[in-house]
PDB file of C-alpha atoms in Angstrom:
ATOM      1  CA  UNK A 880      27.525  17.272   2.308  1.00  0.00           C
ATOM      2  CA  UNK A 881      27.491  13.419  -0.144  1.00  0.00           C
ATOM      3  CA  UNK A 882      29.626  13.439  -3.555  1.00  0.00           C
ATOM      4  CA  UNK A 883      29.728  10.638  -5.816  1.00  0.00           C
ATOM      5  CA  UNK A 884      33.172   9.351  -6.208  1.00  0.00           C
ATOM      6  CA  UNK A 885      34.018   6.444  -9.101  1.00  0.00           C
ATOM      7  CA  UNK A 886      30.096   5.105  -8.191  1.00  0.00           C
ATOM      8  CA  UNK A 887      30.837   4.970  -4.582  1.00  0.00           C
ATOM      9  CA  UNK A 888      28.094   7.885  -2.335  1.00  0.00           C
ATOM     10  CA  UNK A 889      31.079   9.961  -0.165  1.00  0.00           C
ATOM     11  CA  UNK A 890      30.319  11.880   2.900  1.00  0.00           C
ATOM     12  CA  UNK A 891      32.545  14.169   2.944  1.00  0.00           C
ATOM     13  CA  UNK A 892      32.791  17.982   4.578  1.00  0.00           C
ATOM     14  CA  UNK A 893      35.070  21.252   4.100  1.00  0.00           C
ATOM     15  CA  UNK A 894      35.792  23.503   6.413  1.00  0.00           C
ATOM     16  CA  UNK A 895      37.463  27.370   7.428  1.00  0.00           C
ATOM     17  CA  UNK A 896      38.858  29.727   4.435  1.00  0.00           C
ATOM     18  CA  UNK A 897      36.937  30.194   0.654  1.00  0.00           C
ATOM     19  CA  UNK A 898      37.903  28.173  -2.503  1.00  0.00           C
ATOM     20  CA  UNK A 899      38.717  31.234  -3.996  1.00  0.00           C
ATOM     21  CA  UNK A 900      40.726  32.216  -0.405  1.00  0.00           C
ATOM     22  CA  UNK A 901      44.235  30.345  -2.270  1.00  0.00           C
ATOM     23  CA  UNK A 902      44.538  28.894   1.720  1.00  0.00           C
ATOM     24  CA  UNK A 903      45.942  25.994   1.728  1.00  0.00           C
ATOM     25  CA  UNK A 904      45.409  22.297   2.028  1.00  0.00           C
ATOM     26  CA  UNK A 905      45.040  19.752   5.147  1.00  0.00           C
ATOM     27  CA  UNK A 906      42.903  17.060   4.317  1.00  0.00           C
ATOM     28  CA  UNK A 907      42.528  14.265   6.814  1.00  0.00           C
ATOM     29  CA  UNK A 908      42.153  10.282   6.191  1.00  0.00           C
ATOM     30  CA  UNK A 909      40.993   8.256   9.094  1.00  0.00           C
ATOM     31  CA  UNK A 910      41.742   5.720  11.137  1.00  0.00           C
ATOM     32  CA  UNK A 911      39.346   1.787  11.386  1.00  0.00           C
ATOM     33  CA  UNK A 912      36.045   1.991  12.194  1.00  0.00           C
ATOM     34  CA  UNK A 913      35.918   5.431  12.692  1.00  0.00           C
ATOM     35  CA  UNK A 914      33.450   8.647  10.864  1.00  0.00           C
ATOM     36  CA  UNK A 915      34.813  11.966  10.033  1.00  0.00           C
ATOM     37  CA  UNK A 916      32.866  13.583  12.926  1.00  0.00           C
ATOM     38  CA  UNK A 917      35.097  11.753  15.644  1.00  0.00           C
ATOM     39  CA  UNK A 918      38.411  14.129  13.500  1.00  0.00           C
ATOM     40  CA  UNK A 919      36.096  17.980  13.972  1.00  0.00           C
ATOM     41  CA  UNK A 920      38.596  18.871  16.813  1.00  0.00           C
ATOM     42  CA  UNK A 921      41.618  18.258  14.386  1.00  0.00           C
ATOM     43  CA  UNK A 922      39.363  20.300  11.696  1.00  0.00           C
ATOM     44  CA  UNK A 923      38.540  23.108  14.280  1.00  0.00           C
ATOM     45  CA  UNK A 924      42.603  23.029  15.738  1.00  0.00           C
ATOM     46  CA  UNK A 925      43.439  24.628  11.899  1.00  0.00           C
ATOM     47  CA  UNK A 926      40.792  25.438   9.585  1.00  0.00           C
ATOM     48  CA  UNK A 927      41.246  29.564  10.635  1.00  0.00           C
ATOM     49  CA  UNK A 928      44.250  29.176   8.620  1.00  0.00           C
ATOM     50  CA  UNK A 929      43.477  25.951   6.201  1.00  0.00           C
ATOM     51  CA  UNK A 930      40.954  24.755   4.622  1.00  0.00           C
ATOM     52  CA  UNK A 931      40.442  21.051   6.065  1.00  0.00           C
ATOM     53  CA  UNK A 932      38.924  18.306   4.148  1.00  0.00           C
ATOM     54  CA  UNK A 933      37.360  15.588   6.242  1.00  0.00           C
ATOM     55  CA  UNK A 934      35.705  12.627   4.526  1.00  0.00           C
ATOM     56  CA  UNK A 935      34.563   9.140   5.184  1.00  0.00           C
ATOM     57  CA  UNK A 936      36.215   6.290   3.268  1.00  0.00           C
ATOM     58  CA  UNK A 937      35.208   3.480   1.365  1.00  0.00           C
ATOM     59  CA  UNK A 938      33.583   0.943   4.019  1.00  0.00           C
ATOM     60  CA  UNK A 939      33.624   3.555   7.039  1.00  0.00           C
ATOM     61  CA  UNK A 940      31.264   5.974   8.854  1.00  0.00           C
ATOM     62  CA  UNK A 941      28.589   7.138   6.330  1.00  0.00           C
ATOM     63  CA  UNK A 942      30.243   6.517   2.940  1.00  0.00           C
ATOM     64  CA  UNK A 943      29.319   3.081   0.446  1.00  0.00           C
ATOM     65  CA  UNK A 944      30.654  -0.021   0.730  1.00  0.00           C
ATOM     66  CA  UNK A 945      33.594  -1.258  -1.159  1.00  0.00           C
ATOM     67  CA  UNK A 946      32.025  -3.578  -4.065  1.00  0.00           C
ATOM     68  CA  UNK A 947      35.024  -6.035  -3.894  1.00  0.00           C
ATOM     69  CA  UNK A 948      37.777  -6.423  -1.067  1.00  0.00           C
ATOM     70  CA  UNK A 949      39.902  -3.514  -1.200  1.00  0.00           C
ATOM     71  CA  UNK A 950      43.319  -3.702  -0.439  1.00  0.00           C
ATOM     72  CA  UNK A 951      45.809  -0.008   0.965  1.00  0.00           C
ATOM     73  CA  UNK A 952      46.702   0.109  -2.775  1.00  0.00           C
ATOM     74  CA  UNK A 953      42.988   0.310  -4.494  1.00  0.00           C
ATOM     75  CA  UNK A 954      42.393   3.154  -1.251  1.00  0.00           C
ATOM     76  CA  UNK A 955      45.097   5.369  -2.035  1.00  0.00           C
ATOM     77  CA  UNK A 956      44.365   4.952  -5.879  1.00  0.00           C
ATOM     78  CA  UNK A 957      40.360   6.499  -4.201  1.00  0.00           C
ATOM     79  CA  UNK A 958      41.986   9.339  -1.885  1.00  0.00           C
ATOM     80  CA  UNK A 959      43.572  10.142  -5.432  1.00  0.00           C
ATOM     81  CA  UNK A 960      40.405  10.146  -7.645  1.00  0.00           C
ATOM     82  CA  UNK A 961      38.567  11.877  -4.491  1.00  0.00           C
ATOM     83  CA  UNK A 962      40.977  14.259  -4.988  1.00  0.00           C
ATOM     84  CA  UNK A 963      40.249  14.642  -8.449  1.00  0.00           C
ATOM     85  CA  UNK A 964      36.615  14.897  -7.570  1.00  0.00           C
ATOM     86  CA  UNK A 965      37.679  18.167  -6.009  1.00  0.00           C
ATOM     87  CA  UNK A 966      39.626  19.444  -8.008  1.00  0.00           C
ATOM     88  CA  UNK A 967      42.745  19.215  -5.042  1.00  0.00           C
ATOM     89  CA  UNK A 968      46.433  19.712  -6.457  1.00  0.00           C
ATOM     90  CA  UNK A 969      48.077  20.212  -3.293  1.00  0.00           C
ATOM     91  CA  UNK A 970      47.475  19.571  -0.200  1.00  0.00           C
ATOM     92  CA  UNK A 971      49.463  18.761   3.369  1.00  0.00           C
ATOM     93  CA  UNK A 972      47.886  14.501   4.663  1.00  0.00           C
ATOM     94  CA  UNK A 973      47.317  14.649   8.810  1.00  0.00           C
ATOM     95  CA  UNK A 974      46.595  10.228   8.470  1.00  0.00           C
ATOM     96  CA  UNK A 975      45.412   8.670  12.268  1.00  0.00           C
ATOM     97  CA  UNK A 976      46.095   4.741  12.251  1.00  0.00           C
ATOM     98  CA  UNK A 977      44.863   3.042   9.294  1.00  0.00           C
ATOM     99  CA  UNK A 978      45.080   6.447   7.227  1.00  0.00           C
ATOM    100  CA  UNK A 979      48.668   6.941   7.755  1.00  0.00           C
ATOM    101  CA  UNK A 980      49.210   2.855   5.551  1.00  0.00           C
ATOM    102  CA  UNK A 981      47.715   5.456   2.674  1.00  0.00           C
ATOM    103  CA  UNK A 982      49.290   8.473   3.596  1.00  0.00           C
ATOM    104  CA  UNK A 983      53.004   6.315   2.971  1.00  0.00           C
ATOM    105  CA  UNK A 984      52.039   4.790   0.553  1.00  0.00           C
ATOM    106  CA  UNK A 985      50.437   7.839  -1.458  1.00  0.00           C
ATOM    107  CA  UNK A 986      54.392   9.801  -0.295  1.00  0.00           C
ATOM    108  CA  UNK A 987      55.818   6.607  -1.974  1.00  0.00           C
ATOM    109  CA  UNK A 988      54.565   7.262  -5.393  1.00  0.00           C
ATOM    110  CA  UNK A 989      54.772  10.560  -4.685  1.00  0.00           C
ATOM    111  CA  UNK A 990      58.339  10.229  -4.325  1.00  0.00           C
ATOM    112  CA  UNK A 991      58.930   8.142  -8.516  1.00  0.00           C
ATOM    113  CA  UNK A 992      56.825  11.002  -9.219  1.00  0.00           C
ATOM    114  CA  UNK A 993      53.728   8.913  -9.847  1.00  0.00           C
ATOM    115  CA  UNK A 994      50.899  10.925  -7.825  1.00  0.00           C
ATOM    116  CA  UNK A 995      47.610  13.201  -9.971  1.00  0.00           C
ATOM    117  CA  UNK A 996      48.783  15.752  -6.590  1.00  0.00           C
ATOM    118  CA  UNK A 997      51.632  17.620  -4.447  1.00  0.00           C
ATOM    119  CA  UNK A 998      51.852  16.858  -1.013  1.00  0.00           C
ATOM    120  CA  UNK A 999      53.468  19.323   1.459  1.00  0.00           C
ATOM    121  CA  UNK A1000      53.520  17.935   3.942  1.00  0.00           C
ATOM    122  CA  UNK A1001      52.845  14.977   5.846  1.00  0.00           C
ATOM    123  CA  UNK A1002      51.150  14.246  10.228  1.00  0.00           C
ATOM    124  CA  UNK A1003      51.010  10.949  10.669  1.00  0.00           C
ATOM    125  CA  UNK A1004      48.724  10.459  14.076  1.00  0.00           C
ATOM    126  CA  UNK A1005      49.116   6.967  16.488  1.00  0.00           C
ATOM    127  CA  UNK A1006      50.227   5.579  11.866  1.00  0.00           C
ATOM    128  CA  UNK A1007      49.780   2.133  11.296  1.00  0.00           C
ATOM    129  CA  UNK A1008      51.747   0.739   8.621  1.00  0.00           C
ATOM    130  CA  UNK A1009      54.779  -2.027  10.610  1.00  0.00           C
ATOM    131  CA  UNK A1010      53.937  -5.195  11.104  1.00  0.00           C
ATOM    132  CA  UNK A1011      54.351  -6.934  14.577  1.00  0.00           C
ATOM    133  CA  UNK A1012      57.632  -9.367  14.338  1.00  0.00           C
ATOM    134  CA  UNK A1013      55.539 -12.466  15.811  1.00  0.00           C
ATOM    135  CA  UNK A1014      57.546 -14.713  18.728  1.00  0.00           C
ATOM    136  CA  UNK A1015      57.367 -18.569  17.807  1.00  0.00           C
ATOM    137  CA  UNK A1016      54.557 -19.256  20.327  1.00  0.00           C
ATOM    138  CA  UNK A1017      52.287 -16.541  18.678  1.00  0.00           C
ATOM    139  CA  UNK A1018      53.450 -18.646  14.717  1.00  0.00           C
ATOM    140  CA  UNK A1019      52.232 -21.386  16.688  1.00  0.00           C
ATOM    141  CA  UNK A1020      48.720 -20.064  18.288  1.00  0.00           C
ATOM    142  CA  UNK A1021      48.139 -18.625  15.279  1.00  0.00           C
ATOM    143  CA  UNK A1022      48.887 -22.014  13.056  1.00  0.00           C
ATOM    144  CA  UNK A1023      46.950 -23.684  15.733  1.00  0.00           C
ATOM    145  CA  UNK A1024      43.798 -21.336  15.295  1.00  0.00           C
ATOM    146  CA  UNK A1025      43.705 -21.820  11.726  1.00  0.00           C
ATOM    147  CA  UNK A1026      44.193 -25.458  11.454  1.00  0.00           C
ATOM    148  CA  UNK A1027      40.784 -25.807  14.032  1.00  0.00           C
ATOM    149  CA  UNK A1028      39.138 -22.321  12.226  1.00  0.00           C
ATOM    150  CA  UNK A1029      39.285 -25.176   9.068  1.00  0.00           C
ATOM    151  CA  UNK A1030      38.933 -28.714  10.760  1.00  0.00           C
ATOM    152  CA  UNK A1031      35.228 -26.213  12.805  1.00  0.00           C
ATOM    153  CA  UNK A1032      34.359 -25.028   9.066  1.00  0.00           C
ATOM    154  CA  UNK A1033      33.775 -28.231   6.773  1.00  0.00           C
ATOM    155  CA  UNK A1034      30.949 -29.023   6.055  1.00  0.00           C
ATOM    156  CA  UNK A1035      30.366 -31.578   8.055  1.00  0.00           C
ATOM    157  CA  UNK A1036      31.804 -30.668  11.475  1.00  0.00           C
ATOM    158  CA  UNK A1037      29.514 -27.890  10.714  1.00  0.00           C
ATOM    159  CA  UNK A1038      26.495 -29.173   9.820  1.00  0.00           C
ATOM    160  CA  UNK A1039      26.622 -30.679  13.329  1.00  0.00           C
ATOM    161  CA  UNK A1040      26.428 -27.558  15.282  1.00  0.00           C
ATOM    162  CA  UNK A1041      26.438 -24.279  13.647  1.00  0.00           C
ATOM    163  CA  UNK A1042      25.291 -22.310  16.205  1.00  0.00           C
ATOM    164  CA  UNK A1043      27.370 -23.144  18.712  1.00  0.00           C
ATOM    165  CA  UNK A1044      30.358 -22.602  15.684  1.00  0.00           C
ATOM    166  CA  UNK A1045      29.918 -19.414  14.521  1.00  0.00           C
ATOM    167  CA  UNK A1046      29.822 -17.998  17.930  1.00  0.00           C
ATOM    168  CA  UNK A1047      33.295 -19.034  18.421  1.00  0.00           C
ATOM    169  CA  UNK A1048      33.921 -17.297  15.183  1.00  0.00           C
ATOM    170  CA  UNK A1049      32.209 -14.316  15.444  1.00  0.00           C
ATOM    171  CA  UNK A1050      34.066 -14.156  18.861  1.00  0.00           C
ATOM    172  CA  UNK A1051      37.963 -14.756  17.183  1.00  0.00           C
ATOM    173  CA  UNK A1052      40.290 -11.779  16.157  1.00  0.00           C
ATOM    174  CA  UNK A1053      40.609  -7.877  17.234  1.00  0.00           C
ATOM    175  CA  UNK A1054      37.910  -5.572  18.333  1.00  0.00           C
ATOM    176  CA  UNK A1055      37.633  -3.534  15.044  1.00  0.00           C
ATOM    177  CA  UNK A1056      37.168  -6.761  12.656  1.00  0.00           C
ATOM    178  CA  UNK A1057      34.729  -8.700  14.811  1.00  0.00           C
ATOM    179  CA  UNK A1058      32.820  -5.262  14.489  1.00  0.00           C
ATOM    180  CA  UNK A1059      33.897  -5.748  10.468  1.00  0.00           C
ATOM    181  CA  UNK A1060      31.330  -6.007   7.632  1.00  0.00           C
ATOM    182  CA  UNK A1061      32.000  -9.966   5.492  1.00  0.00           C
ATOM    183  CA  UNK A1062      33.527  -7.489   3.444  1.00  0.00           C
ATOM    184  CA  UNK A1063      35.274  -5.152   5.156  1.00  0.00           C
ATOM    185  CA  UNK A1064      36.685  -7.928   7.986  1.00  0.00           C
ATOM    186  CA  UNK A1065      38.469  -9.037   4.347  1.00  0.00           C
ATOM    187  CA  UNK A1066      39.862  -5.997   3.423  1.00  0.00           C
ATOM    188  CA  UNK A1067      41.140  -5.637   6.965  1.00  0.00           C
ATOM    189  CA  UNK A1068      43.459  -8.638   6.856  1.00  0.00           C
ATOM    190  CA  UNK A1069      44.929  -7.207   3.570  1.00  0.00           C
ATOM    191  CA  UNK A1070      45.708  -4.523   5.181  1.00  0.00           C
ATOM    192  CA  UNK A1071      46.846  -5.660   8.924  1.00  0.00           C
ATOM    193  CA  UNK A1072      49.103  -8.347   7.294  1.00  0.00           C
ATOM    194  CA  UNK A1073      50.589  -5.790   4.872  1.00  0.00           C
ATOM    195  CA  UNK A1074      54.379  -4.014   6.022  1.00  0.00           C
ATOM    196  CA  UNK A1075      55.800  -0.785   5.251  1.00  0.00           C
ATOM    197  CA  UNK A1076      58.783  -0.473   6.114  1.00  0.00           C
ATOM    198  CA  UNK A1077      60.327  -1.331   2.459  1.00  0.00           C
ATOM    199  CA  UNK A1078      58.180   2.264   1.026  1.00  0.00           C
ATOM    200  CA  UNK A1079      59.558   4.459   4.716  1.00  0.00           C
ATOM    201  CA  UNK A1080      62.700   5.400   3.441  1.00  0.00           C
ATOM    202  CA  UNK A1081      60.481   7.047   0.484  1.00  0.00           C
ATOM    203  CA  UNK A1082      58.221   9.204   3.222  1.00  0.00           C
ATOM    204  CA  UNK A1083      60.662  12.484   2.162  1.00  0.00           C
ATOM    205  CA  UNK A1084      57.960  15.507   2.387  1.00  0.00           C
ATOM    206  CA  UNK A1085      58.820  16.773   5.875  1.00  0.00           C
ATOM    207  CA  UNK A1086      57.019  14.353   8.541  1.00  0.00           C
ATOM    208  CA  UNK A1087      55.543  14.852  11.658  1.00  0.00           C
ATOM    209  CA  UNK A1088      54.737  12.040  14.101  1.00  0.00           C
ATOM    210  CA  UNK A1089      52.367  12.241  17.004  1.00  0.00           C
ATOM    211  CA  UNK A1090      51.997   9.730  19.040  1.00  0.00           C
ATOM    212  CA  UNK A1091      50.713   8.373  22.925  1.00  0.00           C
ATOM    213  CA  UNK A1092      52.735   6.330  24.564  1.00  0.00           C
ATOM    214  CA  UNK A1093      50.909   4.086  26.436  1.00  0.00           C
ATOM    215  CA  UNK A1094      49.045   2.716  22.284  1.00  0.00           C
ATOM    216  CA  UNK A1095      48.612  -0.277  22.167  1.00  0.00           C
ATOM    217  CA  UNK A1096      47.163  -0.309  18.681  1.00  0.00           C
ATOM    218  CA  UNK A1097      50.464   0.970  17.074  1.00  0.00           C
ATOM    219  CA  UNK A1098      52.870   0.597  19.670  1.00  0.00           C
ATOM    220  CA  UNK A1099      55.707   3.999  20.309  1.00  0.00           C
ATOM    221  CA  UNK A1100      58.386   1.533  19.070  1.00  0.00           C
ATOM    222  CA  UNK A1101      56.844   1.773  15.535  1.00  0.00           C
ATOM    223  CA  UNK A1102      57.297   5.803  16.327  1.00  0.00           C
ATOM    224  CA  UNK A1103      60.207   4.646  16.604  1.00  0.00           C
ATOM    225  CA  UNK A1104      60.943   2.979  13.841  1.00  0.00           C
ATOM    226  CA  UNK A1105      58.912   5.662  11.497  1.00  0.00           C
ATOM    227  CA  UNK A1106      60.678   8.277  13.156  1.00  0.00           C
ATOM    228  CA  UNK A1107      64.655   6.889  11.738  1.00  0.00           C
ATOM    229  CA  UNK A1108      63.523   5.350   7.992  1.00  0.00           C
ATOM    230  CA  UNK A1109      61.614   8.601   6.909  1.00  0.00           C
ATOM    231  CA  UNK A1110      64.035  10.804   6.427  1.00  0.00           C
ATOM    232  CA  UNK A1111      62.566  14.291   7.528  1.00  0.00           C
ATOM    233  CA  UNK A1112      60.494  12.365  10.273  1.00  0.00           C
ATOM    234  CA  UNK A1113      59.601  14.678  13.414  1.00  0.00           C
ATOM    235  CA  UNK A1114      58.564  13.230  16.519  1.00  0.00           C
ATOM    236  CA  UNK A1115      55.859  14.037  19.725  1.00  0.00           C
ATOM    237  CA  UNK A1116      55.377  11.965  22.023  1.00  0.00           C
ATOM    238  CA  UNK A1117      51.370  12.654  24.216  1.00  0.00           C
ATOM    239  CA  UNK A1118      52.311  10.541  27.428  1.00  0.00           C
ATOM    240  CA  UNK A1119      49.478   9.547  29.126  1.00  0.00           C
ATOM    241  CA  UNK A1120      47.471   8.631  26.133  1.00  0.00           C
ATOM    242  CA  UNK A1121      46.378   6.303  24.176  1.00  0.00           C
ATOM    243  CA  UNK A1122      45.545   5.504  20.167  1.00  0.00           C
ATOM    244  CA  UNK A1123      43.329   8.244  20.001  1.00  0.00           C
ATOM    245  CA  UNK A1124      46.367  10.551  21.001  1.00  0.00           C
ATOM    246  CA  UNK A1125      44.756  13.937  20.026  1.00  0.00           C
ATOM    247  CA  UNK A1126      41.479  13.243  21.409  1.00  0.00           C
ATOM    248  CA  UNK A1127      42.651  12.337  24.606  1.00  0.00           C
ATOM    249  CA  UNK A1128      45.110  15.553  24.928  1.00  0.00           C
ATOM    250  CA  UNK A1129      43.620  18.018  22.609  1.00  0.00           C
ATOM    251  CA  UNK A1130      44.774  21.516  23.790  1.00  0.00           C
ATOM    252  CA  UNK A1131      49.115  19.800  23.543  1.00  0.00           C
ATOM    253  CA  UNK A1132      47.634  18.610  19.835  1.00  0.00           C
ATOM    254  CA  UNK A1133      46.065  21.801  18.727  1.00  0.00           C
ATOM    255  CA  UNK A1134      49.502  23.510  19.802  1.00  0.00           C
ATOM    256  CA  UNK A1135      51.821  21.246  18.302  1.00  0.00           C
ATOM    257  CA  UNK A1136      49.313  20.721  14.845  1.00  0.00           C
ATOM    258  CA  UNK A1137      50.017  24.703  14.475  1.00  0.00           C
ATOM    259  CA  UNK A1138      53.298  25.537  15.115  1.00  0.00           C
ATOM    260  CA  UNK A1139      54.461  22.038  11.873  1.00  0.00           C
ATOM    261  CA  UNK A1140      51.969  24.070   9.274  1.00  0.00           C
ATOM    262  CA  UNK A1141      53.078  26.765  11.333  1.00  0.00           C
ATOM    263  CA  UNK A1142      50.504  29.084  12.221  1.00  0.00           C
ATOM    264  CA  UNK A1143      50.825  30.713  15.083  1.00  0.00           C
ATOM    265  CA  UNK A1144      47.485  31.464  18.431  1.00  0.00           C
ATOM    266  CA  UNK A1145      49.658  28.215  20.758  1.00  0.00           C
ATOM    267  CA  UNK A1146      47.128  28.881  23.451  1.00  0.00           C
TER     268      UNK A1146
END
């Protein structure tokens, strides 16, 4: 299904009990560059009892791309409008990777009484939000890269070797960055350069952290920092899994999620 929100065509799906059933709601906020379908197993784990909302954020999956660069706050603003369009006043939120960033922002607003809906429980799966500390050598490499980029992209130099320089530029950055469109590259840069640790003490809701111990994108050390800073957080580690821990151990994830949400029937 699609719905127009603030002029953007948004791809979404709702599964589980009907709206008039009074069933609780779980909204899934996706990781960077994913489509909502990757979270079908998450929805299937609980949609016998929960109305589960999956959707593609602007610039993700089949939804329209932002018309200007959005930071995490802009995505949080959009999410509030999306919830209003769906008429949802109360929900639990599950965020994977980048989706976790948005939830942290929303929870901080909730603590200040500035959120138009109520957050019941929070699930953060291999969530982003902790900016890694760079070593002196890493800082030097970043500085050197910026100098080199500035030189190569200058008009006189670029005009002499445009194809070679453009090819070199296309190979820089993370896989997510290289795969992103020009607009989404700008959004990603703003996200990864913002540390959300100062907001974590404001996440007052009961929070479940689920992490893969082999996660290289958001390492397990990030999970321990979140658990220490969030007043009501508890961490569960899925051993032998990576940044997509919920896909590698779906049965364990299902049982953990159902227990946290108060649903029986573990396998």
